[in-house]
Coordinates of C-alpha atoms in Angstrom, one line a residue:
M1 CA -37.8 -3.4 -16.0
A2 CA -34.0 -3.5 -15.5
A3 CA -34.3 -2.0 -12.1
G4 CA -36.9 -4.6 -11.2
R5 CA -34.5 -7.4 -12.2
G6 CA -31.7 -5.8 -10.2
A7 CA -34.0 -5.4 -7.2
G8 CA -34.2 -9.2 -6.9
L9 CA -30.6 -9.1 -5.6
L10 CA -31.5 -6.9 -2.6
R11 CA -32.2 -8.4 0.8
P12 CA -35.9 -8.6 1.5
P13 CA -37.1 -6.6 4.5
R14 CA -37.9 -9.8 6.5
S15 CA -34.8 -11.9 5.6
S16 CA -33.1 -13.8 8.3
G17 CA -30.6 -12.0 10.4
R18 CA -28.5 -15.0 10.8
A19 CA -25.3 -15.5 8.8
T20 CA -25.4 -18.2 6.2
F21 CA -23.2 -21.3 6.2
L22 CA -21.3 -19.8 3.3
E23 CA -20.3 -16.8 5.3
L24 CA -19.1 -19.0 8.2
F25 CA -17.1 -21.0 5.6
F26 CA -15.7 -17.7 4.3
D27 CA -14.5 -16.9 7.8
L28 CA -12.2 -19.9 7.7
A29 CA -9.9 -18.1 5.3
F30 CA -9.6 -15.3 7.8
V31 CA -8.6 -17.8 10.6
V32 CA -5.6 -18.5 8.4
A33 CA -5.0 -14.8 7.7
L34 CA -5.3 -13.8 11.4
T35 CA -2.9 -16.5 12.4
R36 CA -0.4 -15.2 9.8
V37 CA -0.8 -11.7 11.2
S38 CA 0.0 -13.0 14.7
Q39 CA 3.1 -14.8 13.4
R40 CA 4.4 -11.6 11.9
F41 CA 3.9 -9.8 15.2
A42 CA 5.5 -12.6 17.2
G43 CA 8.6 -12.2 15.0
L44 CA 9.1 -8.7 16.4
S45 CA 9.6 -9.8 20.0
D46 CA 13.4 -9.4 19.9
D47 CA 13.3 -6.1 18.0
T48 CA 13.8 -2.8 19.7
G49 CA 13.6 0.9 18.9
W50 CA 12.9 1.8 15.3
A51 CA 13.0 -1.8 14.0
L52 CA 10.1 -2.6 16.4
V53 CA 8.1 0.4 15.3
T54 CA 8.5 -0.2 11.6
G55 CA 7.9 -3.9 11.9
F56 CA 4.8 -3.2 13.9
G57 CA 3.6 -0.7 11.3
R58 CA 4.1 -3.1 8.4
T59 CA 2.1 -5.8 10.0
L60 CA -0.6 -3.4 11.1
L61 CA -0.9 -2.2 7.4
L62 CA -1.4 -5.8 6.3
F63 CA -4.0 -6.4 8.9
L64 CA -5.9 -3.2 7.9
A65 CA -5.9 -4.4 4.3
L66 CA -7.4 -7.8 5.3
W67 CA -9.9 -6.0 7.5
L68 CA -11.1 -3.9 4.7
I69 CA -11.8 -7.1 2.6
W70 CA -13.6 -8.8 5.4
S71 CA -15.8 -5.8 6.4
H72 CA -16.7 -4.9 2.8
T73 CA -17.9 -8.5 2.4
A74 CA -19.9 -8.3 5.6
W75 CA -21.7 -5.2 4.3
I76 CA -22.3 -6.8 0.9
T77 CA -24.1 -9.8 2.5
S78 CA -26.0 -7.4 4.8
R79 CA -27.3 -5.4 1.8
Y80 CA -27.8 -8.2 -0.8
E81 CA -29.4 -11.6 -0.5
P82 CA -26.6 -14.1 0.3
E83 CA -28.6 -17.0 -1.1
R84 CA -28.5 -15.6 -4.6
P85 CA -25.9 -17.4 -6.8
I86 CA -24.1 -14.2 -7.9
I87 CA -23.6 -13.1 -4.3
Q88 CA -22.4 -16.6 -3.4
A89 CA -20.0 -16.5 -6.3
V90 CA -18.7 -13.1 -5.0
V91 CA -18.2 -14.5 -1.5
V92 CA -16.4 -17.6 -2.7
G93 CA -14.2 -15.5 -5.0
T94 CA -13.4 -13.2 -2.1
M95 CA -12.6 -16.1 0.1
F96 CA -10.0 -17.4 -2.5
A97 CA -8.4 -14.0 -2.7
G98 CA -8.4 -13.7 1.1
L99 CA -6.6 -17.1 1.3
V100 CA -4.0 -15.9 -1.3
M101 CA -3.4 -12.8 0.9
A102 CA -3.1 -15.1 3.9
V103 CA -0.5 -17.4 2.5
T104 CA 1.6 -14.5 1.1
L105 CA 1.2 -12.4 4.2
P106 CA 4.3 -13.6 6.1
R107 CA 6.5 -12.1 3.3
A108 CA 3.9 -9.7 1.8
V109 CA 6.0 -6.6 2.4
E110 CA 9.1 -8.5 1.0
E111 CA 9.3 -10.8 -2.0
R112 CA 5.6 -11.8 -2.1
A113 CA 4.3 -8.2 -2.4
L114 CA 2.9 -8.7 -6.0
P115 CA 0.6 -11.7 -5.3
F116 CA -0.7 -10.0 -2.1
T117 CA -1.4 -6.8 -4.1
A118 CA -3.0 -8.7 -7.0
A119 CA -5.4 -10.6 -4.7
Y120 CA -6.3 -7.4 -2.8
L121 CA -7.0 -5.4 -6.0
L122 CA -9.0 -8.3 -7.5
V123 CA -11.4 -7.9 -4.6
M124 CA -11.4 -4.1 -4.4
V125 CA -11.7 -3.4 -8.1
V126 CA -13.3 -6.4 -9.9
R127 CA -15.8 -7.5 -7.2
P128 CA -17.8 -4.2 -7.1
L129 CA -18.0 -4.2 -10.9
V130 CA -19.5 -7.7 -10.8
V131 CA -22.1 -6.6 -8.2
A132 CA -22.9 -3.4 -10.2
A133 CA -23.4 -5.6 -13.4
A134 CA -25.7 -7.9 -11.4
L135 CA -27.8 -4.9 -10.2
R136 CA -28.3 -3.8 -13.8
G137 CA -30.5 -0.7 -13.9
H138 CA -31.1 -0.5 -10.1
P139 CA -30.1 2.9 -8.5
R140 CA -27.9 0.9 -6.0
R141 CA -25.5 0.0 -8.8
L142 CA -23.9 3.5 -8.4
V143 CA -22.5 2.5 -5.0
P144 CA -20.3 -0.4 -6.3
F145 CA -19.3 1.7 -9.3
R146 CA -18.1 4.4 -6.8
L147 CA -16.1 1.8 -4.9
A148 CA -14.5 0.5 -8.1
A149 CA -13.6 4.0 -9.2
W150 CA -11.9 4.9 -6.0
S151 CA -10.1 1.5 -5.8
A152 CA -8.9 1.9 -9.3
A153 CA -7.5 5.3 -8.3
S154 CA -5.5 3.8 -5.4
A155 CA -4.4 0.8 -7.5
P156 CA -1.4 2.5 -9.1
L157 CA 0.0 3.2 -5.6
W158 CA -0.5 -0.5 -4.6
L159 CA 1.2 -1.7 -7.8
A160 CA 4.0 0.8 -7.6
G161 CA 4.7 -0.3 -4.1
A162 CA 4.7 -4.0 -5.1
L163 CA 6.8 -3.5 -8.2
G164 CA 9.0 -0.6 -7.2
P165 CA 12.1 -0.3 -4.9
D166 CA 11.7 -2.0 -1.5
H167 CA 12.3 1.2 0.5
L168 CA 9.3 2.9 -1.2
R169 CA 6.9 0.0 -0.6
L170 CA 5.7 0.9 2.8
P171 CA 5.1 4.7 2.2
L172 CA 3.3 3.9 -1.1
W173 CA 1.1 1.3 0.5
V174 CA 0.3 3.5 3.5
A175 CA -0.8 6.2 1.0
A176 CA -2.9 3.6 -1.0
L177 CA -4.6 2.2 2.1
A178 CA -5.3 5.7 3.4
V179 CA -7.1 6.5 0.1
D180 CA -9.2 3.3 0.5
Y181 CA -10.2 4.0 4.0
L182 CA -10.8 7.7 3.4
A183 CA -13.0 6.9 0.4
W184 CA -15.2 4.7 2.6
A185 CA -15.5 7.3 5.3
L186 CA -16.5 10.0 2.7
G187 CA -18.9 7.7 0.8
W188 CA -16.7 7.4 -2.3
P189 CA -17.6 10.9 -3.7
L190 CA -17.5 11.3 -7.5
P191 CA -17.9 14.4 -9.7
W192 CA -21.5 15.2 -10.5
L193 CA -22.7 12.3 -8.4
G194 CA -21.6 13.5 -5.0
A195 CA -21.2 11.0 -2.1
S196 CA -23.2 8.1 -0.9
A197 CA -23.1 8.2 2.9
V198 CA -22.7 4.8 4.4
G199 CA -24.7 5.8 7.5
R200 CA -27.8 6.2 5.4
W201 CA -27.6 2.8 3.6
R202 CA -30.4 0.3 4.0
I203 CA -28.9 -2.8 5.6
A204 CA -30.0 -5.9 7.5
G205 CA -28.7 -4.6 10.8
T206 CA -29.1 -7.7 12.8
H207 CA -27.2 -9.6 10.2
L208 CA -24.3 -7.2 10.3
A209 CA -24.3 -7.4 14.1
D210 CA -24.1 -11.2 13.8
R211 CA -21.1 -10.9 11.5
Y212 CA -19.3 -8.6 14.0
Q213 CA -19.9 -11.0 16.8
Q214 CA -18.6 -13.8 14.7
I215 CA -15.4 -12.1 13.7
V216 CA -14.7 -11.4 17.4
L217 CA -15.2 -15.2 18.1
V218 CA -12.9 -16.0 15.1
A219 CA -10.2 -13.8 16.7
L220 CA -10.7 -15.4 20.1
G221 CA -10.6 -18.8 18.4
E222 CA -7.3 -17.8 16.8
S223 CA -5.9 -16.9 20.2
I224 CA -6.9 -20.3 21.6
L225 CA -5.2 -21.9 18.6
V226 CA -2.0 -20.0 19.4
I227 CA -2.2 -21.1 23.1
G228 CA -2.6 -24.8 22.1
V229 CA 0.0 -24.8 19.3
V230 CA 2.7 -23.0 21.3
F231 CA 2.3 -25.1 24.5
S232 CA 2.2 -28.4 22.6
G233 CA 5.3 -27.4 20.7
T234 CA 7.5 -26.6 23.7
N235 CA 9.1 -28.7 26.4
Y236 CA 6.7 -29.2 29.2
S237 CA 7.4 -27.6 32.6
A238 CA 5.4 -26.3 35.5
Q239 CA 6.2 -22.7 34.5
R240 CA 5.0 -23.1 31.0
A241 CA 1.9 -25.0 32.2
A242 CA 1.1 -22.0 34.5
A243 CA 1.6 -19.6 31.5
F244 CA -0.7 -21.8 29.4
A245 CA -3.4 -21.6 32.2
F246 CA -3.1 -17.8 32.5
A247 CA -3.3 -17.3 28.8
F248 CA -6.5 -19.4 28.5
A249 CA -8.0 -17.5 31.5
T250 CA -7.2 -14.2 29.8
S251 CA -9.0 -15.3 26.5
A252 CA -12.0 -16.5 28.5
L253 CA -12.1 -13.1 30.3
L254 CA -11.9 -11.3 27.0
W255 CA -14.9 -13.3 25.8
R256 CA -16.8 -12.6 29.0
I257 CA -16.2 -8.9 29.0
Y258 CA -17.1 -8.5 25.3
F259 CA -20.4 -10.4 25.4
H260 CA -21.5 -9.2 28.8
R261 CA -24.6 -7.0 28.1
A262 CA -23.3 -4.8 25.4
G263 CA -21.8 -7.5 23.1
L264 CA -24.8 -9.7 23.7
L265 CA -27.3 -6.9 22.8
L266 CA -25.5 -5.8 19.6
A267 CA -28.1 -7.3 17.3
E268 CA -31.0 -5.7 19.3
A269 CA -29.3 -2.3 19.2
F270 CA -29.2 -2.5 15.4
G271 CA -32.8 -3.4 15.4
R272 CA -33.7 -0.4 17.5
A273 CA -31.5 2.0 15.7
G274 CA -33.4 4.4 13.3
M275 CA -30.4 4.3 11.0
P276 CA -28.7 1.0 11.3
G277 CA -26.2 2.0 8.6
R278 CA -24.8 4.7 10.9
L279 CA -24.5 2.4 13.8
G280 CA -22.9 -0.2 11.5
A281 CA -20.3 2.3 10.3
A282 CA -19.4 3.2 13.9
S283 CA -19.4 -0.4 15.1
E284 CA -17.1 -1.4 12.2
R285 CA -14.4 0.8 13.6
T286 CA -15.0 -0.4 17.1
H287 CA -14.7 -4.1 16.1
L288 CA -11.6 -3.3 14.0
L289 CA -10.0 -2.2 17.3
I290 CA -11.4 -5.1 19.3
V291 CA -10.3 -7.8 16.8
F292 CA -6.8 -6.2 16.5
S293 CA -6.4 -6.1 20.2
V294 CA -7.3 -9.8 20.5
L295 CA -4.6 -10.6 17.9
V296 CA -2.0 -8.5 19.7
T297 CA -2.9 -10.2 23.0
A298 CA -2.5 -13.6 21.4
V299 CA 1.0 -12.7 20.4
G300 CA 1.7 -12.0 24.1
Y301 CA 0.5 -15.5 25.0
E302 CA 3.0 -17.0 22.6
L303 CA 5.9 -15.0 24.1
V304 CA 5.0 -15.8 27.7
I305 CA 4.4 -19.5 27.1
D306 CA 7.7 -19.8 25.2
D307 CA 9.7 -18.2 28.0
P308 CA 7.7 -17.4 31.1
F309 CA 10.5 -16.1 33.2
G310 CA 12.8 -14.8 30.6
P311 CA 14.6 -11.4 30.8
P312 CA 12.5 -8.3 30.3
R313 CA 12.2 -7.1 26.7
P314 CA 10.4 -4.0 25.3
G315 CA 8.6 -6.1 22.7
W316 CA 6.7 -8.4 25.1
L317 CA 5.2 -5.6 27.1
L318 CA 3.8 -4.1 23.8
F319 CA 1.8 -7.3 23.3
V320 CA 1.1 -8.7 26.8
V321 CA -0.2 -5.4 28.1
G322 CA -0.8 -3.3 25.0
G323 CA -3.4 -5.8 23.6
P324 CA -5.6 -5.8 26.7
V325 CA -5.4 -2.0 26.9
L326 CA -6.6 -1.7 23.3
F327 CA -9.3 -4.2 24.0
L328 CA -10.7 -2.3 27.0
A329 CA -10.6 0.9 25.0
G330 CA -12.6 -0.8 22.2
R331 CA -15.0 -2.3 24.6
M332 CA -15.7 1.1 26.2
R333 CA -16.5 2.4 22.8
L334 CA -18.9 -0.5 22.2
E335 CA -20.6 0.2 25.5
Y336 CA -21.3 3.8 24.4
E337 CA -22.6 2.7 21.0
I338 CA -25.1 0.3 22.7
F339 CA -26.1 2.1 25.9
G340 CA -24.8 5.7 25.4
R341 CA -22.7 5.6 28.6
A342 CA -19.1 5.1 29.7
P343 CA -18.6 1.8 31.6
R344 CA -17.0 2.4 35.0
S345 CA -15.6 -1.2 35.3
Q346 CA -13.7 -0.9 32.1
M347 CA -12.4 2.5 32.9
I348 CA -11.1 1.2 36.2
G349 CA -9.4 -1.7 34.4
L350 CA -7.9 0.5 31.8
A351 CA -6.5 2.9 34.4
A352 CA -5.1 0.0 36.4
L353 CA -3.2 -1.4 33.4
L354 CA -1.8 2.0 32.5
L355 CA -0.7 2.7 36.1
L356 CA 0.9 -0.7 36.6
T357 CA 2.7 -0.8 33.2
P358 CA 5.8 1.1 34.5
A359 CA 6.2 -1.4 37.3
M360 CA 6.0 -4.3 34.8
V361 CA 8.8 -3.0 32.6
H362 CA 11.4 -4.7 34.7
G363 CA 9.4 -7.8 35.5
T364 CA 9.2 -11.2 33.7
P365 CA 6.6 -11.9 31.0
M366 CA 4.8 -14.3 33.4
V367 CA 4.4 -11.5 36.0
G368 CA 3.0 -9.2 33.3
L369 CA 0.5 -11.8 32.1
S370 CA -0.7 -12.6 35.6
V371 CA -1.2 -8.9 36.3
V372 CA -3.2 -8.5 33.1
T373 CA -5.3 -11.6 34.0
G374 CA -6.0 -10.2 37.4
V375 CA -7.1 -6.8 36.1
L376 CA -9.4 -8.4 33.5
A377 CA -10.9 -10.7 36.2
L378 CA -11.5 -7.5 38.3
V379 CA -13.4 -5.9 35.4
A380 CA -15.5 -9.0 34.8
L381 CA -16.3 -9.2 38.6
L382 CA -17.3 -5.5 38.7
D383 CA -19.6 -6.1 35.7
A384 CA -21.2 -9.1 37.4
L385 CA -21.7 -7.3 40.7
R386 CA -23.2 -4.2 39.0
N387 CA -25.8 -6.3 37.1
R388 CA -26.5 -9.0 39.7
G389 CA -30.2 -9.5 40.0
R390 CA -31.0 -6.9 37.4
P391 CA -33.0 -7.8 34.2
L392 CA -31.2 -7.5 30.9
E393 CA -31.2 -3.8 29.9
I394 CA -32.8 -2.4 26.8
S395 CA -30.3 -1.0 24.3
A396 CA -30.4 2.7 23.6
P397 CA -27.9 3.4 20.8
P398 CA -27.2 7.1 20.4
V399 CA -25.2 6.6 17.2
G400 CA -27.9 5.4 14.9
R401 CA -30.7 7.9 15.8
E402 CA -32.4 9.0 12.7
A403 CA -32.7 12.7 11.8
P404 CA -35.7 14.0 9.9
G405 CA -35.4 14.1 6.1
E406 CA -32.2 12.0 5.9
T407 CA -32.6 9.9 2.8
D408 CA -30.3 8.6 0.1
S409 CA -31.5 7.5 -3.4
E410 CA -28.7 5.0 -3.6
A411 CA -29.4 3.5 -0.1

């Protein structure tokens, strides 16, 4: 009987694959969070050497903590019915915690470490216990219990980093985040219970695909916000107007390259995958890379619009060129997940950026951004020429193929 009451929380087989308005509302908190990540990255533009490396590492760590919160929430609403009041309460509570993390993020590795940590642990430890209690006697309750147990194990590292000496904060948080990500990859194994492989979970695959597409659009929207805010806040000039135009063109090309064929067919690929959980786990890592690359690229926009023909600095090249390089690498991985092939156009674009980078070291930021825009335009043109006149392909995901006998009692 308890299992029956808990089963009412699960997504029915024929539930809508579209995200709810609450989930779109939830993403608004992450618009703020991603903007704060970009601001931290932009503050590194004048750093060099070890200061640049450590500053980049600190901000990357904060982004990975935010991503874990967002991706866990996407999986929750893909496994449980988001219209149920308890799930809606979980999403709203997570949104508040995400907003706390966002407002503390600019100084989260400094004096605001404790509120950032408290908000993160509230989601990672308390939220799964709430879901487990709502599931009552259903077998799936063991999955959130596992997550809570592993998060409780990493919590002392997070708290020690927040409360301890400043010089120990980064290594302690790196260790804590590594535990959280490793636990997810391993299925949160526990003694006597074993692991619960994420790849064998029953999920609403089309819903998860929808959420991944939406977070890419959120990241692209954040880049447009950066372009508008930076250009409106500086003195107008022909050089800055040109940088503004190239930055917008670059964002538009990133959108085009992502959604051309593979990004557009993501939901269909989940529907065709025998094990959508396995494809979802792989696609989660791919979209982590893509979203991060868009954020890094947006920092490059800010640097170029602010000073288009300023002196060469190591920091700007990391963002102006490094972001698109990561994007093309992530997009190539997505192409493989959807079609099982390596995209030639993106390989050409990636090779071109890597080969041209040494020549851009001594150039101005505007030259670097214009080269990046040209390379991305070439990739988009090659994609269009390859598929001109051809019908939309059928996805053939190699990642989510089902092997005989693969079941999970907690799925």
